[in-house]
Amino acid sequence: MNNWQRIFAYISASLVLGMALILLTNSFLQYISNEGTTGYLFLMGFGLVYLNINFGISRRFVIKAIRLDWVCYLITILTIAPTLFWVFTKDTGLGESQLEFVIAAVFSAFLGTYFGIRRGTVKREQYLQQLREEGEEVPDSLRSY
């Protein structure tokens, strides 16, 4: 079960994706501090973005690699780290909403990872069952040792 190339690719891609995400969305951070519906909608929007990105990355990784769930959580940390670095080092206009944003972004990123791992495991089992029914060889990376 030699997956170091896949691990390296996913880790480096998640860091690049995290940096690209904050560079593209940093101008919208100021709207989170607005009172009322606008602030909540932007906060929820950022949460959904981090949830979906980490869900997709984790699901895809778990489908291709067995017993490497810890890598998904490392990927999540590297996806959210550029945003946290940006929020804590620059004046983003969040004001007193900074803590709320950080909690919401981190929670949604890890929630997406958790559900991505669960869904990826189900999809992997379906894929393996299909391979067994067709009588094809199971790839080495998906064999449980």
Tab-separated table of C-alpha atoms in Angstrom:
chain	number	residue	atom	x	y	z
A	1	MET	CA	0.000	0.000	0.000
A	2	ASN	CA	2.380	2.639	-1.278
A	3	ASN	CA	0.392	5.872	-1.598
A	4	TRP	CA	3.042	8.507	-0.934
A	5	GLN	CA	2.646	10.031	-4.410
A	6	ARG	CA	-1.103	10.391	-3.939
A	7	ILE	CA	-0.637	11.808	-0.440
A	8	PHE	CA	1.904	14.357	-1.675
A	9	ALA	CA	-0.320	15.393	-4.581
A	10	TYR	CA	-3.409	15.854	-2.426
A	11	ILE	CA	-1.539	17.706	0.317
A	12	SER	CA	0.132	20.130	-2.068
A	13	ALA	CA	-3.094	20.642	-4.029
A	14	SER	CA	-5.043	21.388	-0.855
A	15	LEU	CA	-2.550	24.050	0.192
A	16	VAL	CA	-2.708	25.665	-3.243
A	17	LEU	CA	-6.513	25.456	-3.217
A	18	GLY	CA	-6.642	27.051	0.229
A	19	MET	CA	-4.421	29.911	-0.913
A	20	ALA	CA	-6.406	30.427	-4.103
A	21	LEU	CA	-9.649	30.429	-2.148
A	22	ILE	CA	-8.623	33.215	0.208
A	23	LEU	CA	-7.048	35.252	-2.576
A	24	LEU	CA	-10.275	35.102	-4.577
A	25	THR	CA	-12.647	35.711	-1.669
A	26	ASN	CA	-10.771	38.072	0.655
A	27	SER	CA	-12.737	41.096	-0.532
A	28	PHE	CA	-15.970	39.463	0.698
A	29	LEU	CA	-14.766	39.004	4.289
A	30	GLN	CA	-15.824	42.531	5.232
A	31	TYR	CA	-19.492	41.695	4.637
A	32	ILE	CA	-19.485	39.124	7.434
A	33	SER	CA	-19.332	41.905	10.006
A	34	ASN	CA	-22.554	43.480	8.666
A	35	GLU	CA	-25.450	43.252	11.036
A	36	GLY	CA	-28.530	41.318	10.139
A	37	THR	CA	-29.154	38.915	7.326
A	38	THR	CA	-26.265	40.014	5.130
A	39	GLY	CA	-23.620	39.070	7.683
A	40	TYR	CA	-25.179	35.712	8.388
A	41	LEU	CA	-25.581	34.884	4.705
A	42	PHE	CA	-21.949	35.672	3.949
A	43	LEU	CA	-20.815	33.688	6.996
A	44	MET	CA	-22.959	30.765	5.894
A	45	GLY	CA	-21.639	31.102	2.355
A	46	PHE	CA	-18.036	30.843	3.506
A	47	GLY	CA	-18.971	27.880	5.671
A	48	LEU	CA	-20.620	26.093	2.762
A	49	VAL	CA	-17.615	26.724	0.531
A	50	TYR	CA	-15.214	25.164	3.046
A	51	LEU	CA	-17.616	22.318	3.760
A	52	ASN	CA	-18.022	21.434	0.081
A	53	ILE	CA	-14.343	21.733	-0.810
A	54	ASN	CA	-13.230	19.504	2.024
A	55	PHE	CA	-16.089	17.067	1.432
A	56	GLY	CA	-15.036	16.634	-2.190
A	57	ILE	CA	-11.327	16.319	-1.519
A	58	SER	CA	-11.808	13.857	1.342
A	59	ARG	CA	-14.339	11.742	-0.527
A	60	ARG	CA	-12.117	11.472	-3.563
A	61	PHE	CA	-9.024	10.661	-1.503
A	62	VAL	CA	-10.744	7.984	0.590
A	63	ILE	CA	-12.120	6.286	-2.527
A	64	LYS	CA	-8.568	5.817	-3.782
A	65	ALA	CA	-6.685	5.006	-0.547
A	66	ILE	CA	-7.470	2.644	2.333
A	67	ARG	CA	-6.828	3.406	6.021
A	68	LEU	CA	-5.411	6.873	5.444
A	69	ASP	CA	-8.157	8.982	7.017
A	70	TRP	CA	-5.578	11.035	8.922
A	71	VAL	CA	-4.407	12.460	5.602
A	72	CYS	CA	-7.875	13.900	5.037
A	73	TYR	CA	-7.667	15.825	8.295
A	74	LEU	CA	-4.192	17.072	7.377
A	75	ILE	CA	-5.597	18.186	4.031
A	76	THR	CA	-8.342	20.062	5.877
A	77	ILE	CA	-5.825	21.858	8.056
A	78	LEU	CA	-3.822	22.878	4.999
A	79	THR	CA	-6.959	24.041	3.205
A	80	ILE	CA	-8.098	26.286	6.050
A	81	ALA	CA	-4.628	27.462	7.195
A	82	PRO	CA	-4.148	30.179	4.530
A	83	THR	CA	-7.516	31.684	5.425
A	84	LEU	CA	-6.736	31.695	9.130
A	85	PHE	CA	-3.301	33.183	8.458
A	86	TRP	CA	-4.895	35.887	6.307
A	87	VAL	CA	-7.586	36.712	8.868
A	88	PHE	CA	-5.139	36.975	11.768
A	89	THR	CA	-2.402	38.928	9.970
A	90	LYS	CA	-4.358	41.402	7.823
A	91	ASP	CA	-7.050	43.922	8.570
A	92	THR	CA	-9.905	42.154	6.816
A	93	GLY	CA	-12.737	44.278	8.143
A	94	LEU	CA	-14.182	41.468	10.228
A	95	GLY	CA	-14.000	43.454	13.440
A	96	GLU	CA	-15.685	41.642	16.295
A	97	SER	CA	-16.935	38.938	13.928
A	98	GLN	CA	-13.437	37.504	13.537
A	99	LEU	CA	-13.917	34.782	16.162
A	100	GLU	CA	-17.304	33.808	14.725
A	101	PHE	CA	-15.803	33.513	11.254
A	102	VAL	CA	-12.878	31.399	12.419
A	103	ILE	CA	-15.124	29.036	14.377
A	104	ALA	CA	-17.602	28.690	11.513
A	105	ALA	CA	-14.897	28.123	8.880
A	106	VAL	CA	-12.965	25.560	10.922
A	107	PHE	CA	-16.114	23.730	12.012
A	108	SER	CA	-17.524	23.543	8.496
A	109	ALA	CA	-14.192	22.416	7.031
A	110	PHE	CA	-13.860	19.552	9.512
A	111	LEU	CA	-17.544	18.673	9.143
A	112	GLY	CA	-17.084	18.411	5.386
A	113	THR	CA	-14.060	16.194	5.907
A	114	TYR	CA	-15.914	13.910	8.299
A	115	PHE	CA	-18.825	13.389	5.916
A	116	GLY	CA	-16.468	13.144	2.944
A	117	ILE	CA	-14.628	10.270	4.607
A	118	ARG	CA	-17.898	8.499	5.331
A	119	ARG	CA	-19.212	8.944	1.797
A	120	GLY	CA	-15.866	7.999	0.258
A	121	THR	CA	-15.819	4.749	2.214
A	122	VAL	CA	-19.289	3.846	0.934
A	123	LYS	CA	-18.327	4.684	-2.664
A	124	ARG	CA	-15.113	2.648	-2.369
A	125	GLU	CA	-17.040	-0.386	-1.134
A	126	GLN	CA	-19.492	-0.044	-4.014
A	127	TYR	CA	-16.587	0.164	-6.457
A	128	LEU	CA	-14.887	-2.907	-4.955
A	129	GLN	CA	-18.155	-4.838	-5.039
A	130	GLN	CA	-18.567	-3.958	-8.710
A	131	LEU	CA	-15.012	-5.145	-9.440
A	132	ARG	CA	-15.663	-8.444	-7.669
A	133	GLU	CA	-18.903	-8.995	-9.582
A	134	GLU	CA	-17.148	-8.366	-12.891
A	135	GLY	CA	-14.266	-10.655	-11.880
A	136	GLU	CA	-11.623	-7.972	-12.337
A	137	GLU	CA	-8.418	-7.572	-10.331
A	138	VAL	CA	-8.576	-5.261	-7.304
A	139	PRO	CA	-5.901	-2.510	-7.506
A	140	ASP	CA	-3.032	-2.792	-5.028
A	141	SER	CA	-3.856	0.551	-3.407
A	142	LEU	CA	-7.367	-0.714	-2.520
A	143	ARG	CA	-6.365	-4.041	-1.022
A	144	SER	CA	-6.689	-4.251	2.720
A	145	TYR	CA	-3.530	-5.680	4.165
